[in-house]
Amino acid sequence: MINKEKISKILPGFVLSVTVAVVGILVAPYIPGFNAVLIALLLGMIIGNLTDWTSKYKKGIDFSGSKVLEFSIVLLACGLSVDDIGDLGWETIVIIVGMVLGMLFVTVGLSKKMNCPKSGGLLTGFGTTICGSSAIAAVAPTVAKDKNDIGIALAVVSLIGAIFMFFWPLVNSVVTIGDQQMALLTGGTLHSVGNVAGAGYSISEDVGKMAVTIKMLRVAMLAPAVLLFNVMTSETKPKSIIEFFKLPLYLWAFIAVTLFVSFVDVPADALKSVETSGKWLLAIAMAAIGFKTSFKTLYHSGRKVLMFGFVVHLIQIVLVLLGVLLLLPNG
């Protein structure tokens, strides 16, 4: 039976989150370097800090920032294409897999040593490792101790990704680097697919295509990386193999969808439509999280997370460079 009273409490906050997300989706094409998810987050933060709507419409905003977030992650699994990954060559695959594993351990270890809000650092490091905002959203329900940390991590990852999107084409203009090596540096270190495409295609079409494919390899590792990261960051370590696999339902659904679209021939248009729906839902969730992100908290905690983000990103670059020098020295 439908609980009408519960729906009536959720609906206003949900509609508000949807409205902000729609604005973000409509405005995003006209603002270079910003996607709908980031715009929705920023708008939500501004509205949340200037009004009392966060407390007034708390039920719906909480629902949008949790349940809608989890559902969006399941739908985003439809965008994990692995068709072209085999053409990259074993060297490139080894470099990226090694970087991802190394970065997971670096993120967990470094978050304990640096004076950084724990879940903010963990989210930032995981987003840096895999694919920016989508990766942060994937682990946020189980890792984030404070919803403020999600907004801070998203802002930090977006800023660093935007900076280095311009950095790599500049490096390429002054240093002679082979196409495969350049594709690895852009596709293997930049945060979002947009960052990778922007940097790679500004260098050349060949570098752009290869860099985006390398980025897809990182994205394809999201499911196993989430599984491992949840175990690594859990405060209660699993005592048995059964406890190891005790994950939230949305994560199992995400893994199931990833496997399904990898081995079942689903029409590309259908997958694209579902993935787009996932991105829209993610924008709704980020608007809700923005409502609950305090500027005061962002100022005090954000500086530490920003420093942590730069440190882990530089370590990521070093790991990819080491792989290039060891496995692809003649490019």
Short mmCIF file of C-alpha atoms in Angstrom, two decimals:
data_model
loop_
_atom_site.label_atom_id
_atom_site.label_comp_id
_atom_site.label_asym_id
_atom_site.label_seq_id
_atom_site.Cartn_x
_atom_site.Cartn_y
_atom_site.Cartn_z
CA MET A 1 0.00 0.00 0.00
CA ILE A 2 1.29 3.47 -0.92
CA ASN A 3 1.99 5.63 2.12
CA LYS A 4 0.47 8.93 0.99
CA GLU A 5 1.61 10.80 4.11
CA LYS A 6 5.24 9.75 3.55
CA ILE A 7 5.06 10.73 -0.12
CA SER A 8 3.61 14.13 0.75
CA LYS A 9 6.58 14.79 3.03
CA ILE A 10 9.14 13.66 0.44
CA LEU A 11 7.62 15.29 -2.65
CA PRO A 12 8.42 19.00 -2.03
CA GLY A 13 12.12 18.40 -1.40
CA PHE A 14 12.33 15.95 -4.29
CA VAL A 15 10.65 18.41 -6.69
CA LEU A 16 13.04 21.12 -5.52
CA SER A 17 16.05 18.87 -6.20
CA VAL A 18 14.65 17.94 -9.63
CA THR A 19 14.12 21.62 -10.49
CA VAL A 20 17.72 22.52 -9.65
CA ALA A 21 18.99 19.49 -11.60
CA VAL A 22 16.94 20.49 -14.68
CA VAL A 23 18.47 23.96 -14.56
CA GLY A 24 21.93 22.36 -14.40
CA ILE A 25 21.16 20.07 -17.36
CA LEU A 26 19.86 22.98 -19.46
CA VAL A 27 22.70 25.36 -18.61
CA ALA A 28 25.64 22.90 -18.81
CA PRO A 29 26.09 23.01 -22.64
CA TYR A 30 26.71 26.76 -22.44
CA ILE A 31 29.37 26.67 -19.70
CA PRO A 32 32.67 25.10 -20.87
CA GLY A 33 34.33 22.83 -18.32
CA PHE A 34 31.17 22.40 -16.22
CA ASN A 35 28.81 19.44 -16.44
CA ALA A 36 25.22 19.21 -15.21
CA VAL A 37 26.25 17.33 -12.06
CA LEU A 38 28.67 20.03 -10.94
CA ILE A 39 26.29 22.88 -11.79
CA ALA A 40 23.45 21.20 -9.87
CA LEU A 41 25.77 20.75 -6.89
CA LEU A 42 26.87 24.41 -6.94
CA LEU A 43 23.31 25.72 -7.34
CA GLY A 44 22.17 23.49 -4.50
CA MET A 45 24.97 24.81 -2.28
CA ILE A 46 24.07 28.44 -3.04
CA ILE A 47 20.34 27.92 -2.42
CA GLY A 48 20.94 25.80 0.66
CA ASN A 49 23.19 28.40 2.25
CA LEU A 50 20.94 31.37 1.44
CA THR A 51 17.56 29.87 2.43
CA ASP A 52 16.03 27.65 5.11
CA TRP A 53 14.76 25.17 2.50
CA THR A 54 17.16 22.42 3.59
CA SER A 55 15.41 22.07 6.95
CA LYS A 56 11.97 22.96 5.58
CA TYR A 57 12.07 20.22 2.90
CA LYS A 58 14.42 17.85 4.72
CA LYS A 59 12.59 14.57 3.98
CA GLY A 60 12.62 15.02 0.20
CA ILE A 61 16.17 16.35 0.12
CA ASP A 62 17.40 13.43 2.22
CA PHE A 63 15.60 10.99 -0.11
CA SER A 64 17.12 12.62 -3.21
CA GLY A 65 20.61 12.59 -1.71
CA SER A 66 20.48 8.92 -0.74
CA LYS A 67 17.98 6.68 -2.58
CA VAL A 68 18.07 8.63 -5.86
CA LEU A 69 21.87 8.64 -5.64
CA GLU A 70 22.00 4.85 -5.26
CA PHE A 71 19.61 4.27 -8.18
CA SER A 72 21.59 6.62 -10.42
CA ILE A 73 24.75 4.59 -9.82
CA VAL A 74 23.03 1.39 -10.95
CA LEU A 75 21.90 3.05 -14.21
CA LEU A 76 25.33 4.55 -14.87
CA ALA A 77 26.74 1.02 -15.09
CA CYS A 78 25.18 0.86 -18.59
CA GLY A 79 27.87 3.24 -19.83
CA LEU A 80 30.79 0.95 -19.02
CA SER A 81 31.82 -0.10 -22.51
CA VAL A 82 34.77 -2.51 -22.67
CA ASP A 83 34.72 -3.30 -26.41
CA ASP A 84 37.88 -1.39 -27.35
CA ILE A 85 39.92 -2.05 -24.22
CA GLY A 86 41.61 -5.19 -25.62
CA ASP A 87 43.11 -3.13 -28.45
CA LEU A 88 45.12 -1.03 -26.01
CA GLY A 89 47.83 -3.68 -25.57
CA TRP A 90 48.83 -5.56 -22.46
CA GLU A 91 51.38 -2.91 -21.43
CA THR A 92 48.76 -0.16 -21.21
CA ILE A 93 46.33 -2.43 -19.36
CA VAL A 94 49.03 -3.41 -16.83
CA ILE A 95 49.95 0.25 -16.25
CA ILE A 96 46.35 1.29 -15.60
CA VAL A 97 45.44 -1.71 -13.43
CA GLY A 98 48.65 -1.19 -11.43
CA MET A 99 47.92 2.51 -11.01
CA VAL A 100 44.36 1.87 -9.80
CA LEU A 101 45.45 -0.73 -7.23
CA GLY A 102 48.32 1.45 -6.08
CA MET A 103 46.08 4.50 -5.74
CA LEU A 104 43.53 2.65 -3.61
CA PHE A 105 46.25 1.76 -1.08
CA VAL A 106 47.76 5.25 -1.28
CA THR A 107 44.37 6.87 -0.66
CA VAL A 108 43.58 4.75 2.39
CA GLY A 109 47.10 5.02 3.84
CA LEU A 110 47.57 8.72 3.19
CA SER A 111 44.14 9.67 4.55
CA LYS A 112 45.27 8.32 7.92
CA LYS A 113 48.52 10.32 7.90
CA MET A 114 47.45 13.72 6.56
CA ASN A 115 45.40 16.13 8.65
CA CYS A 116 42.39 15.74 6.38
CA PRO A 117 38.71 14.95 7.11
CA LYS A 118 38.75 11.17 6.75
CA SER A 119 35.80 10.53 4.46
CA GLY A 120 36.51 13.70 2.45
CA GLY A 121 40.01 12.42 1.70
CA LEU A 122 38.79 8.90 0.91
CA LEU A 123 36.15 10.18 -1.51
CA THR A 124 38.61 12.54 -3.20
CA GLY A 125 41.22 9.82 -3.60
CA PHE A 126 38.72 7.33 -5.03
CA GLY A 127 37.31 9.91 -7.43
CA THR A 128 40.83 10.75 -8.58
CA THR A 129 41.63 7.06 -9.11
CA ILE A 130 38.64 6.12 -11.25
CA CYS A 131 36.33 8.66 -12.85
CA GLY A 132 35.63 11.74 -10.77
CA SER A 133 32.05 12.46 -9.72
CA SER A 134 30.55 9.07 -10.66
CA ALA A 135 33.18 7.22 -8.62
CA ILE A 136 32.63 9.51 -5.63
CA ALA A 137 28.89 8.93 -5.88
CA ALA A 138 29.40 5.15 -6.10
CA VAL A 139 31.18 4.88 -2.74
CA ALA A 140 29.56 7.86 -0.97
CA PRO A 141 26.67 5.94 0.64
CA THR A 142 29.06 3.57 2.41
CA VAL A 143 32.16 5.77 2.89
CA ALA A 144 30.90 9.31 3.60
CA LYS A 145 30.47 10.01 7.31
CA ASP A 146 29.15 13.49 6.58
CA LYS A 147 27.17 14.64 3.51
CA ASN A 148 29.32 17.79 3.49
CA ASP A 149 32.29 15.60 2.57
CA ILE A 150 30.60 14.52 -0.68
CA GLY A 151 30.18 18.11 -1.87
CA ILE A 152 33.72 19.02 -0.85
CA ALA A 153 35.21 16.00 -2.64
CA LEU A 154 33.23 16.71 -5.81
CA ALA A 155 34.35 20.35 -5.83
CA VAL A 156 38.00 19.42 -5.26
CA VAL A 157 38.09 16.71 -7.93
CA SER A 158 36.37 18.98 -10.47
CA LEU A 159 38.83 21.82 -9.80
CA ILE A 160 41.96 19.67 -10.05
CA GLY A 161 40.65 17.90 -13.15
CA ALA A 162 39.99 21.25 -14.86
CA ILE A 163 43.48 22.53 -14.03
CA PHE A 164 45.28 19.48 -15.39
CA MET A 165 43.06 19.35 -18.48
CA PHE A 166 44.99 22.42 -19.65
CA PHE A 167 48.31 21.25 -18.18
CA TRP A 168 48.88 18.19 -20.39
CA PRO A 169 48.42 19.94 -23.78
CA LEU A 170 50.90 22.56 -22.53
CA VAL A 171 53.41 19.83 -21.63
CA ASN A 172 52.93 18.23 -25.04
CA SER A 173 53.67 21.56 -26.75
CA VAL A 174 57.11 21.89 -25.12
CA VAL A 175 58.20 18.25 -24.74
CA THR A 176 58.32 15.58 -27.46
CA ILE A 177 56.16 12.69 -26.25
CA GLY A 178 54.79 9.76 -28.29
CA ASP A 179 51.05 9.48 -28.90
CA GLN A 180 50.60 6.36 -26.77
CA GLN A 181 52.57 7.87 -23.89
CA MET A 182 50.59 11.11 -24.11
CA ALA A 183 47.32 9.19 -24.22
CA LEU A 184 48.34 7.29 -21.09
CA LEU A 185 49.21 10.49 -19.23
CA THR A 186 45.88 12.12 -20.10
CA GLY A 187 43.59 9.08 -20.03
CA GLY A 188 45.37 7.55 -17.05
CA THR A 189 45.41 10.60 -14.76
CA LEU A 190 42.63 13.06 -15.58
CA HIS A 191 39.50 12.85 -13.48
CA SER A 192 36.44 12.85 -15.73
CA VAL A 193 35.77 11.67 -19.28
CA GLY A 194 35.21 15.33 -20.18
CA ASN A 195 38.66 16.27 -18.88
CA VAL A 196 40.24 13.44 -20.86
CA ALA A 197 38.42 14.25 -24.09
CA GLY A 198 39.15 17.96 -23.75
CA ALA A 199 42.87 17.43 -23.20
CA GLY A 200 43.36 14.48 -25.57
CA TYR A 201 41.58 15.88 -28.62
CA SER A 202 43.24 19.28 -28.18
CA ILE A 203 46.56 17.43 -28.71
CA SER A 204 45.44 15.30 -31.67
CA GLU A 205 42.56 13.08 -32.76
CA ASP A 206 44.66 9.92 -32.34
CA VAL A 207 45.67 10.88 -28.80
CA GLY A 208 42.08 11.82 -28.01
CA LYS A 209 40.61 8.48 -29.16
CA MET A 210 43.27 6.45 -27.34
CA ALA A 211 43.02 8.55 -24.16
CA VAL A 212 39.23 8.16 -23.97
CA THR A 213 39.58 4.38 -24.41
CA ILE A 214 42.15 4.28 -21.61
CA LYS A 215 39.74 6.29 -19.49
CA MET A 216 37.05 3.68 -20.25
CA LEU A 217 39.39 1.01 -18.86
CA ARG A 218 39.53 2.96 -15.59
CA VAL A 219 35.75 3.35 -15.60
CA ALA A 220 35.33 -0.39 -16.29
CA MET A 221 37.32 -1.04 -13.10
CA LEU A 222 34.77 0.89 -11.01
CA ALA A 223 32.82 -2.18 -9.85
CA PRO A 224 35.78 -4.24 -8.53
CA ALA A 225 37.41 -1.07 -7.18
CA VAL A 226 34.25 -0.20 -5.21
CA LEU A 227 34.16 -3.74 -3.80
CA LEU A 228 37.81 -3.61 -2.71
CA PHE A 229 37.63 -0.02 -1.44
CA ASN A 230 34.61 -0.76 0.75
CA VAL A 231 36.47 -3.62 2.38
CA MET A 232 39.62 -1.50 2.82
CA THR A 233 37.74 1.40 4.43
CA SER A 234 35.31 -0.60 6.54
CA GLU A 235 35.80 0.00 10.25
CA THR A 236 34.83 -3.61 10.97
CA LYS A 237 36.98 -5.97 8.95
CA PRO A 238 35.26 -9.04 7.46
CA LYS A 239 35.73 -12.19 9.52
CA SER A 240 34.78 -14.56 6.71
CA ILE A 241 34.34 -14.73 2.94
CA ILE A 242 30.57 -14.31 3.47
CA GLU A 243 31.07 -11.02 5.33
CA PHE A 244 33.46 -9.88 2.57
CA PHE A 245 30.55 -9.98 0.14
CA LYS A 246 28.09 -8.19 2.42
CA LEU A 247 27.55 -5.07 0.34
CA PRO A 248 24.59 -2.70 -0.01
CA LEU A 249 22.02 -3.86 -2.55
CA TYR A 250 22.73 -0.98 -4.95
CA LEU A 251 26.38 -2.07 -5.27
CA TRP A 252 25.39 -5.63 -6.14
CA ALA A 253 22.94 -4.24 -8.68
CA PHE A 254 25.70 -2.05 -10.11
CA ILE A 255 28.04 -5.04 -10.48
CA ALA A 256 25.25 -7.15 -12.01
CA VAL A 257 24.43 -4.47 -14.60
CA THR A 258 28.12 -4.05 -15.44
CA LEU A 259 28.49 -7.78 -16.12
CA PHE A 260 25.23 -7.93 -18.05
CA VAL A 261 26.10 -5.14 -20.50
CA SER A 262 29.63 -6.55 -20.91
CA PHE A 263 28.48 -10.00 -22.04
CA VAL A 264 25.00 -9.43 -23.50
CA ASP A 265 24.51 -7.67 -26.82
CA VAL A 266 22.24 -4.79 -25.82
CA PRO A 267 21.38 -2.13 -28.45
CA ALA A 268 23.73 0.83 -28.07
CA ASP A 269 20.87 3.35 -28.22
CA ALA A 270 19.10 1.64 -25.32
CA LEU A 271 22.25 1.62 -23.20
CA LYS A 272 22.89 5.28 -24.00
CA SER A 273 19.34 6.24 -22.98
CA VAL A 274 19.61 4.41 -19.65
CA GLU A 275 23.04 5.89 -18.96
CA THR A 276 21.72 9.38 -19.70
CA SER A 277 18.84 8.78 -17.28
CA GLY A 278 21.44 7.79 -14.68
CA LYS A 279 23.30 11.06 -15.23
CA TRP A 280 20.08 13.02 -14.79
CA LEU A 281 19.32 11.20 -11.55
CA LEU A 282 22.87 11.84 -10.40
CA ALA A 283 22.34 15.56 -11.01
CA ILE A 284 19.19 15.40 -8.84
CA ALA A 285 21.15 13.67 -6.07
CA MET A 286 24.00 16.18 -6.28
CA ALA A 287 21.55 19.10 -6.06
CA ALA A 288 20.20 17.57 -2.84
CA ILE A 289 23.71 17.04 -1.47
CA GLY A 290 24.50 20.65 -2.38
CA PHE A 291 21.56 21.83 -0.26
CA LYS A 292 23.18 20.18 2.75
CA THR A 293 26.73 21.44 2.12
CA SER A 294 27.64 24.34 4.35
CA PHE A 295 29.92 27.09 2.99
CA LYS A 296 31.46 27.35 6.44
CA THR A 297 32.31 23.65 6.46
CA LEU A 298 33.53 23.87 2.87
CA TYR A 299 35.91 26.69 3.81
CA HIS A 300 37.34 25.00 6.89
CA SER A 301 37.53 21.43 5.61
CA GLY A 302 37.85 22.13 1.90
CA ARG A 303 41.39 23.52 2.15
CA LYS A 304 42.66 20.30 3.72
CA VAL A 305 40.83 18.12 1.20
CA LEU A 306 42.15 20.29 -1.67
CA MET A 307 45.73 19.78 -0.49
CA PHE A 308 45.08 16.05 -0.13
CA GLY A 309 43.59 15.98 -3.64
CA PHE A 310 46.68 17.58 -5.18
CA VAL A 311 49.00 15.21 -3.32
CA VAL A 312 47.18 12.03 -4.38
CA HIS A 313 46.89 13.31 -7.95
CA LEU A 314 50.63 13.95 -8.16
CA ILE A 315 51.24 10.42 -6.83
CA GLN A 316 48.89 9.12 -9.53
CA ILE A 317 50.91 10.93 -12.21
CA VAL A 318 54.13 9.44 -10.82
CA LEU A 319 52.67 5.91 -10.90
CA VAL A 320 51.59 6.28 -14.54
CA LEU A 321 54.95 7.82 -15.49
CA LEU A 322 56.80 4.92 -13.87
CA GLY A 323 54.67 2.47 -15.84
CA VAL A 324 55.37 4.36 -19.08
CA LEU A 325 59.13 4.45 -18.46
CA LEU A 326 59.26 0.75 -17.54
CA LEU A 327 56.92 -0.70 -20.17
CA LEU A 328 56.78 1.90 -22.95
CA PRO A 329 60.21 3.58 -22.96
CA ASN A 330 60.41 4.13 -26.73
CA GLY A 331 57.42 6.22 -27.71
#
